[in-house]
C-alpha cells in the first residue's frame, strides 16, 4: 500500500508540474483535458504494472551439481499493537463517510430534477428552481432560476456556456475526480487536479461562447457582473468558477500550432520515463561463481529419479540424487527447516512483499556445510541473512555415501519470505 501511495503521488505531482509549466497557459484545451484525465488514470494504474528485468541465473545455479531441497516459507506474523488493522479501519470509516457525501450530492440533483419543472432546451433539459441561483450544469441538465427564466433575465451567452458543459460531458470528468477523491482521499494532489480540470472546463466553455458571439469584451463584462453571485454547487459545472485574470487572458490568447504540437510531444518522454521508473523491478544479479566441479545443466528436484553416476573423484562434488546413501541432518530435514525458520531475521520492509532467495551449499565429508553462496538475492539484506543463518547451523550433517565411500554433495535451498500480515 505504501509503495502504491508513493508511486502514484510522485507520478501525479510530476505530471501536474508538467501541466502547470508547459500546457495550462496554452490554448489547447481539448488536449489539456485529455492529458489531465490520462494523468490521473496513469498514476493510479502504473503502480500495479511491473516490467521484470530478466537476469539469467542459469550459470550461477548450474555451476554445481545440485539437488533442490523443499522450499522454506518464512512469514512475518503480527505482534503487539496491530497498526495495520487500525489504519485499515480508519481508511474504511473515512472512505465510507466520503462515499455517503458523494452519493448525497448526486441524490440532491436527482431530487431537484424530480421535484421541479423541466423544459427541453436544445440538447439539454432546463430545470427551473424556485429560488435564485446562477446557472449550473449536471449531466445534461441545466439548473436555472425559474423567476429569471420567466423574466428572460438570463443572457443568451449563459445558455451557450452551460450547453458547452452539457455537450462536452464535463460532469463525467468531475464525477471521476470526485470518485478518486473518495477512494484516495489521503492523496492531497487530487484536490489540485480537480481545480485544474474544472478551470480547463471553463476555458472550453468560454471558448465556445467567444466562437459563437465573437464578442470577448461583452462576455467578460457579463462574467464580472456575476462574480459575486451564489456559491458554487458540488459536482456541478458552475459559470462563476474561478473568474480570474487567467480565464480572461485565455479568451483572447492564441497558441501557434507548432508550439502546441511541440509541447504536446514533450509529454510523451515524461510519461514514458515515469512508466519505466515506476514499473521496472530490478533484481540483484549474483556474483559469478567459480568451482572446479563438473557442470551439470539441470537442477534436480529432491525425490526425482536418480541419474547414473560414475565413480567419484577424490574431491568431486556430487549430486545427492545419485548417491547410494543420502546426506542426513540430525533430527531430519524438518528439524533443519525449523532451525532456519526460527533463526531467520526478516528484513525491515514496510510494504507487503514476497522475497525469493536461492542459496547453495556443499556438505563436506565430515558433515560440515561449506561453499555457502547466494544464487539469487532479492535485496533488502535477505541474501546476507540467509548466508548468516546457514553458517550458524550448529549440527553437522551425516554425509552422503557413494558405494560405501563418504563423498561431498551439493544442495540448492529456495527460501521464500512472505512479508505481510
Coordinates of C-alpha atoms in Angstrom, one line a residue:
X1 CA 0.0 0.0 0.0
X2 CA 2.8 2.4 0.9
X3 CA 4.6 1.6 -2.3
X4 CA 1.3 2.3 -4.3
X5 CA 0.8 5.7 -2.5
X6 CA 4.4 6.8 -3.1
X7 CA 4.4 5.8 -6.8
X8 CA 1.0 7.3 -7.5
X9 CA 1.7 10.6 -5.7
X10 CA 5.1 11.1 -7.3
X11 CA 3.6 10.4 -10.7
X12 CA 0.7 12.8 -10.1
X13 CA 3.0 15.5 -8.9
X14 CA 5.4 15.2 -11.8
X15 CA 2.6 15.2 -14.4
X16 CA 0.8 18.1 -12.7
X17 CA 4.0 20.1 -12.7
X18 CA 4.5 19.4 -16.4
X19 CA 0.9 20.6 -17.0
X20 CA 1.4 23.8 -15.0
X21 CA 4.7 24.6 -16.7
X22 CA 4.0 23.6 -20.3
X23 CA 0.3 23.2 -21.0
X24 CA -2.0 25.2 -18.8
X25 CA -1.1 28.6 -20.3
X26 CA -1.6 27.4 -23.9
X27 CA -4.8 27.5 -25.8
X28 CA -5.1 23.7 -26.4
X29 CA -7.9 22.9 -24.0
X30 CA -9.1 19.7 -25.5
X31 CA -5.6 18.2 -25.3
X32 CA -5.2 19.5 -21.8
X33 CA -8.5 17.9 -20.8
X34 CA -7.3 14.5 -22.1
X35 CA -3.9 15.0 -20.5
X36 CA -5.3 15.7 -17.0
X37 CA -7.7 12.7 -17.1
X38 CA -5.0 10.4 -18.6
X39 CA -2.5 11.6 -15.9
X40 CA -5.0 10.6 -13.1
X41 CA -5.7 7.1 -14.6
X42 CA -2.0 6.6 -15.5
X43 CA -0.8 7.5 -11.9
X44 CA -3.4 5.2 -10.3
X45 CA -2.7 2.2 -12.6
X46 CA 1.1 2.4 -13.0
X47 CA 2.0 1.1 -9.5
X48 CA 0.2 -2.2 -10.4
X49 CA 2.2 -2.7 -13.6
X50 CA 5.6 -4.3 -13.4
X51 CA 8.2 -4.9 -16.1
X52 CA 10.6 -7.5 -14.7
X53 CA 14.3 -7.1 -15.5
X54 CA 15.2 -10.6 -16.7
X55 CA 18.6 -11.7 -15.4
X56 CA 20.0 -15.1 -16.3
X57 CA 20.7 -17.2 -13.2
X58 CA 21.4 -20.4 -15.1
X59 CA 25.2 -20.1 -14.9
X60 CA 25.1 -19.5 -11.2
X61 CA 22.5 -22.1 -10.3
X62 CA 24.0 -24.8 -12.5
X63 CA 27.7 -24.3 -11.7
X64 CA 27.5 -27.1 -9.1
X65 CA 25.7 -30.5 -9.5
X66 CA 22.9 -29.8 -7.0
X67 CA 19.6 -31.1 -5.8
X68 CA 16.9 -28.6 -4.8
X69 CA 15.6 -29.0 -1.2
X70 CA 12.0 -28.4 -0.3
X71 CA 11.2 -24.7 -0.2
X72 CA 11.1 -22.9 3.1
X73 CA 8.5 -20.2 3.6
X74 CA 9.1 -17.7 6.3
X75 CA 6.1 -15.5 7.3
X76 CA 6.2 -12.4 9.5
X77 CA 3.4 -12.6 12.0
X78 CA 1.7 -9.7 13.7
X79 CA 2.8 -8.9 17.2
X80 CA 1.6 -6.4 19.8
X81 CA -0.4 -3.4 18.6
X82 CA -1.8 -4.1 15.2
X83 CA -1.2 -0.8 13.5
X84 CA -2.2 -2.1 10.1
X85 CA -5.6 -3.1 11.4
X86 CA -6.3 0.4 12.8
X87 CA -5.1 2.1 9.6
X88 CA -7.4 -0.1 7.5
X89 CA -10.3 0.6 9.9
X90 CA -9.6 4.3 9.7
X91 CA -9.5 4.2 5.9
X92 CA -12.8 2.3 5.8
X93 CA -14.5 4.8 8.1
X94 CA -13.3 7.9 6.3
X95 CA -14.0 6.3 2.8
X96 CA -17.5 5.3 3.9
X97 CA -18.3 8.9 5.1
X98 CA -16.9 10.4 1.9
X99 CA -18.9 7.8 -0.1
X100 CA -22.1 8.8 1.7
X101 CA -21.4 12.5 1.0
X102 CA -20.7 11.7 -2.7
X103 CA -24.0 9.8 -3.0
X104 CA -25.8 12.5 -1.1
X105 CA -24.6 15.2 -3.6
X106 CA -25.8 13.1 -6.5
X107 CA -29.1 12.4 -4.9
X108 CA -29.6 16.2 -4.3
X109 CA -29.5 16.6 -8.1
X110 CA -31.9 13.7 -8.6
X111 CA -34.3 15.4 -6.0
X112 CA -34.1 18.7 -7.8
X113 CA -34.7 17.1 -11.2
X114 CA -37.7 15.1 -9.9
X115 CA -39.4 17.9 -7.9
X116 CA -39.0 20.9 -10.2
X117 CA -40.5 22.0 -13.5
X118 CA -38.5 20.9 -16.6
X119 CA -38.2 22.3 -20.1
X120 CA -36.5 20.9 -23.1
X121 CA -33.7 23.2 -24.5
X122 CA -31.7 22.0 -27.5
X123 CA -29.5 19.1 -26.3
X124 CA -30.2 19.8 -22.6
X125 CA -33.1 19.9 -20.2
X126 CA -33.7 23.1 -18.2
X127 CA -34.6 22.5 -14.5
X128 CA -36.4 25.6 -13.1
X129 CA -35.5 26.2 -9.5
X130 CA -37.9 28.1 -7.1
X131 CA -35.0 30.2 -5.8
X132 CA -32.3 32.5 -7.1
X133 CA -29.3 30.5 -8.4
X134 CA -26.7 31.0 -11.0
X135 CA -26.9 28.6 -14.0
X136 CA -25.0 25.4 -13.3
X137 CA -24.9 22.0 -15.1
X138 CA -25.1 18.4 -14.1
X139 CA -25.0 15.8 -16.8
X140 CA -27.5 17.0 -19.5
X141 CA -29.5 19.2 -17.0
X142 CA -29.1 23.0 -16.7
X143 CA -30.3 24.4 -13.4
X144 CA -31.6 28.0 -13.5
X145 CA -33.8 30.3 -11.5
X146 CA -37.5 29.9 -12.6
X147 CA -38.0 33.6 -11.9
X148 CA -35.0 34.7 -14.1
X149 CA -36.2 32.4 -16.8
X150 CA -39.8 33.8 -16.8
X151 CA -38.4 37.3 -16.9
X152 CA -36.0 36.5 -19.7
X153 CA -33.2 37.8 -17.4
X154 CA -30.7 35.1 -18.4
X155 CA -28.3 36.2 -21.2
X156 CA -28.0 34.0 -24.3
X157 CA -24.2 33.6 -23.6
X158 CA -25.0 31.9 -20.3
X159 CA -27.1 29.3 -22.1
X160 CA -24.3 28.8 -24.6
X161 CA -21.8 28.4 -21.8
X162 CA -23.9 25.8 -20.0
X163 CA -24.7 24.0 -23.2
X164 CA -21.0 23.6 -23.8
X165 CA -20.7 21.8 -20.5
X166 CA -23.5 19.5 -21.5
X167 CA -22.3 18.8 -25.0
X168 CA -18.8 18.1 -23.9
X169 CA -19.9 16.0 -20.9
X170 CA -17.8 17.8 -18.3
X171 CA -19.9 16.3 -15.5
X172 CA -18.3 12.9 -16.2
X173 CA -14.8 14.4 -15.5
X174 CA -16.0 15.9 -12.2
X175 CA -17.6 12.6 -11.2
X176 CA -14.4 10.8 -12.0
X177 CA -12.2 13.1 -9.9
X178 CA -14.7 13.1 -7.1
X179 CA -14.7 9.3 -7.1
X180 CA -10.9 9.3 -7.0
X181 CA -11.0 11.8 -4.1
X182 CA -13.5 9.5 -2.3
X183 CA -11.3 6.4 -2.6
X184 CA -7.9 8.0 -2.4
X185 CA -8.8 10.9 0.0
X186 CA -5.3 10.7 1.6
X187 CA -3.7 12.0 -1.6
X188 CA -3.7 15.8 -1.5
X189 CA -2.6 16.1 -5.1
X190 CA -6.1 15.1 -6.2
X191 CA -7.5 18.4 -5.0
X192 CA -5.2 20.4 -7.3
X193 CA -6.2 18.1 -10.2
X194 CA -9.8 18.9 -9.5
X195 CA -9.2 22.6 -9.7
X196 CA -7.2 22.3 -12.9
X197 CA -9.8 20.1 -14.5
X198 CA -12.7 22.5 -13.6
X199 CA -10.7 25.5 -14.8
X200 CA -10.0 23.8 -18.1
X201 CA -13.7 23.1 -18.4
X202 CA -14.4 26.8 -18.1
X203 CA -11.7 27.5 -20.7
X204 CA -13.5 25.2 -23.0
X205 CA -17.0 26.7 -22.3
X206 CA -15.7 30.2 -22.6
X207 CA -14.0 29.4 -25.9
X208 CA -17.4 28.1 -27.2
X209 CA -19.1 31.3 -26.2
X210 CA -16.4 33.5 -27.8
X211 CA -16.5 31.5 -31.0
X212 CA -20.3 31.9 -31.1
X213 CA -20.7 35.6 -30.3
X214 CA -17.3 37.0 -31.4
X215 CA -17.5 39.5 -28.5
X216 CA -14.9 38.6 -25.9
X217 CA -15.2 42.0 -24.1
X218 CA -19.0 41.8 -23.7
X219 CA -18.8 38.3 -22.4
X220 CA -16.0 39.3 -19.9
X221 CA -18.3 42.1 -18.6
X222 CA -21.1 39.6 -18.1
X223 CA -18.9 37.3 -16.1
X224 CA -17.7 40.2 -13.9
X225 CA -21.3 41.1 -13.1
X226 CA -21.8 37.5 -11.9
X227 CA -18.6 37.3 -9.9
X228 CA -20.3 38.0 -6.6
X229 CA -23.1 35.6 -7.3
X230 CA -24.2 32.5 -5.5
X231 CA -21.7 29.9 -4.2
X232 CA -20.7 27.0 -6.3
X233 CA -22.6 23.7 -6.3
X234 CA -20.8 20.4 -5.6
X235 CA -20.4 18.1 -8.6
X236 CA -21.8 20.8 -10.9
X237 CA -20.2 22.9 -13.6
X238 CA -20.6 26.5 -12.4
X239 CA -20.3 29.5 -14.7
X240 CA -18.7 31.6 -11.9
X241 CA -16.0 29.1 -11.1
X242 CA -12.6 30.8 -10.8
X243 CA -13.4 34.1 -12.6
X244 CA -9.8 35.2 -12.6
X245 CA -7.3 37.0 -14.8
X246 CA -6.2 33.6 -16.1
X247 CA -9.6 33.0 -17.6
X248 CA -9.9 36.4 -19.2
X249 CA -6.4 36.3 -20.7
X250 CA -7.2 32.8 -22.2
X251 CA -10.3 34.2 -24.0
X252 CA -8.1 36.3 -26.3
X253 CA -5.0 34.2 -26.3
X254 CA -3.7 32.2 -29.4
X255 CA -1.2 29.4 -29.4
X256 CA 0.8 28.8 -32.6
X257 CA 0.2 25.3 -33.9
X258 CA 3.9 24.5 -34.0
X259 CA 4.3 25.5 -30.3
X260 CA 1.3 23.5 -29.3
X261 CA 2.5 20.3 -31.1
X262 CA 6.0 20.7 -29.6
X263 CA 4.7 21.0 -26.1
X264 CA 2.3 18.1 -26.6
X265 CA 5.2 15.9 -27.8
X266 CA 7.3 16.8 -24.8
X267 CA 4.7 15.0 -22.7
X268 CA 5.5 11.6 -24.3
X269 CA 9.0 11.1 -22.9
X270 CA 7.9 12.3 -19.4
X271 CA 5.1 9.7 -19.2
X272 CA 7.4 7.0 -20.7
X273 CA 10.1 7.8 -18.2
X274 CA 7.7 7.6 -15.3
X275 CA 6.3 4.4 -16.6
X276 CA 9.8 2.8 -16.9
X277 CA 11.0 4.1 -13.5
X278 CA 7.8 3.1 -11.7
X279 CA 7.3 -0.3 -13.3
X280 CA 10.8 -1.7 -13.5
X281 CA 11.6 -4.4 -11.0
X282 CA 15.3 -4.9 -10.6
X283 CA 16.7 -8.0 -9.1
X284 CA 20.3 -8.2 -7.9
X285 CA 22.5 -10.1 -10.2
X286 CA 24.6 -12.6 -8.2
X287 CA 28.3 -12.7 -8.4
X288 CA 29.6 -15.3 -10.9
X289 CA 30.7 -18.4 -9.0
X290 CA 33.8 -20.5 -9.7
X291 CA 34.0 -24.1 -8.8
X292 CA 36.1 -26.9 -10.1
X293 CA 33.2 -29.3 -10.0
X294 CA 31.9 -30.8 -13.2
X295 CA 29.0 -28.7 -14.5
X296 CA 25.6 -30.3 -14.8
X297 CA 23.0 -28.4 -16.8
X298 CA 19.9 -29.1 -14.7
X299 CA 19.0 -28.7 -11.0
X300 CA 17.3 -31.9 -10.0
X301 CA 14.3 -31.8 -7.5
X302 CA 14.5 -33.8 -4.3
X303 CA 12.9 -37.2 -4.8
X304 CA 13.4 -37.3 -8.6
X305 CA 14.8 -40.3 -10.4
X306 CA 18.5 -40.8 -9.7
X307 CA 20.9 -40.3 -12.6
X308 CA 23.6 -42.6 -13.5
X309 CA 26.8 -41.5 -11.6
X310 CA 30.3 -42.7 -12.4
X311 CA 32.9 -43.4 -9.7
X312 CA 33.6 -40.2 -7.9
X313 CA 37.0 -38.5 -7.9
X314 CA 38.6 -37.6 -4.6
X315 CA 37.3 -34.0 -4.2
X316 CA 34.4 -34.1 -6.6
X317 CA 31.1 -32.6 -5.5
X318 CA 28.2 -35.0 -6.4
X319 CA 24.5 -34.6 -6.8
X320 CA 22.8 -36.3 -3.9
X321 CA 20.2 -37.8 -6.2
X322 CA 22.8 -40.2 -7.5
X323 CA 24.2 -41.3 -4.2
X324 CA 23.7 -44.7 -2.7
X325 CA 23.2 -43.1 0.7
X326 CA 21.7 -39.6 1.1
X327 CA 23.1 -37.0 3.4
X328 CA 21.0 -36.6 6.6
X329 CA 20.6 -33.8 9.0
X330 CA 20.4 -34.9 12.7
X331 CA 16.7 -34.9 13.6
X332 CA 15.6 -35.0 10.0
X333 CA 15.0 -32.3 7.3
X334 CA 12.1 -30.9 9.3
X335 CA 14.4 -30.0 12.1
X336 CA 16.8 -28.3 9.6
X337 CA 13.9 -26.3 8.2
X338 CA 12.6 -25.4 11.6
X339 CA 16.1 -24.1 12.6
X340 CA 16.2 -21.8 9.6
X341 CA 12.6 -20.6 10.2
X342 CA 13.3 -19.7 13.9
X343 CA 16.6 -18.0 13.4
X344 CA 16.0 -16.1 10.2
X345 CA 15.5 -12.4 10.9
X346 CA 13.0 -11.0 8.4
X347 CA 14.2 -7.7 6.6
X348 CA 12.6 -4.5 7.7
X349 CA 10.4 -3.9 4.7
X350 CA 7.5 -1.6 5.3
X351 CA 5.1 -2.8 2.5
X352 CA 3.8 -6.3 1.8
X353 CA 6.3 -8.3 -0.3
X354 CA 7.3 -11.8 -1.2
X355 CA 11.1 -12.3 -1.4
X356 CA 12.6 -15.4 -3.0
X357 CA 16.2 -16.4 -2.2
X358 CA 18.1 -19.2 -3.8
X359 CA 21.2 -20.4 -1.8
X360 CA 23.6 -23.2 -2.4
X361 CA 25.9 -25.1 -0.1
X362 CA 28.1 -28.2 0.0
X363 CA 28.0 -30.9 2.6
X364 CA 31.6 -32.0 3.2
X365 CA 32.8 -35.5 4.0
X366 CA 32.9 -34.5 7.7
X367 CA 29.3 -33.3 7.6
X368 CA 30.1 -29.6 7.8
X369 CA 28.5 -27.1 5.5
X370 CA 30.8 -25.1 3.2
X371 CA 30.7 -23.0 0.0
X372 CA 27.5 -21.3 1.1
X373 CA 26.6 -18.9 -1.7
X374 CA 23.6 -16.8 -2.7
X375 CA 22.5 -17.7 -6.2
X376 CA 19.5 -15.3 -6.3
X377 CA 19.2 -12.3 -4.0
X378 CA 16.0 -10.2 -3.9
X379 CA 17.8 -7.4 -2.0
X380 CA 16.8 -5.9 1.4
X381 CA 19.7 -7.8 3.0
X382 CA 17.8 -11.1 2.6
X383 CA 20.7 -12.9 0.9
X384 CA 23.2 -11.9 3.6
X385 CA 20.8 -13.1 6.3
X386 CA 20.3 -16.5 4.6
X387 CA 24.1 -17.0 4.5
X388 CA 24.4 -16.0 8.2
X389 CA 21.7 -18.4 9.3
X390 CA 23.2 -21.4 7.3
X391 CA 26.6 -20.6 8.7
X392 CA 25.2 -20.7 12.2
X393 CA 23.6 -24.2 11.9
X394 CA 25.1 -25.9 14.9
X395 CA 24.7 -29.6 13.9
X396 CA 26.9 -31.3 11.3
X397 CA 25.2 -33.4 8.7
X398 CA 25.7 -37.2 8.3
X399 CA 27.5 -37.1 4.9
X400 CA 26.3 -38.9 1.9
X401 CA 28.0 -42.0 0.5
X402 CA 28.7 -43.5 -2.9
X403 CA 29.4 -47.2 -3.0
X404 CA 30.4 -47.2 0.7
X405 CA 32.7 -44.1 0.4
X406 CA 31.9 -40.8 2.0
X407 CA 31.5 -38.0 -0.6
X408 CA 30.9 -34.3 -0.9
X409 CA 27.4 -33.3 -2.1
X410 CA 25.8 -30.1 -3.1
X411 CA 22.3 -28.7 -2.4
X412 CA 20.2 -25.7 -3.6
X413 CA 17.8 -24.3 -1.0
X414 CA 14.9 -22.0 -2.0
X415 CA 13.7 -19.7 0.7
X416 CA 10.5 -17.7 0.4
X417 CA 9.9 -14.8 2.8
X418 CA 6.3 -13.7 2.9
X419 CA 6.2 -10.2 4.4
X420 CA 2.6 -9.4 5.1
X421 CA 0.1 -9.5 7.9

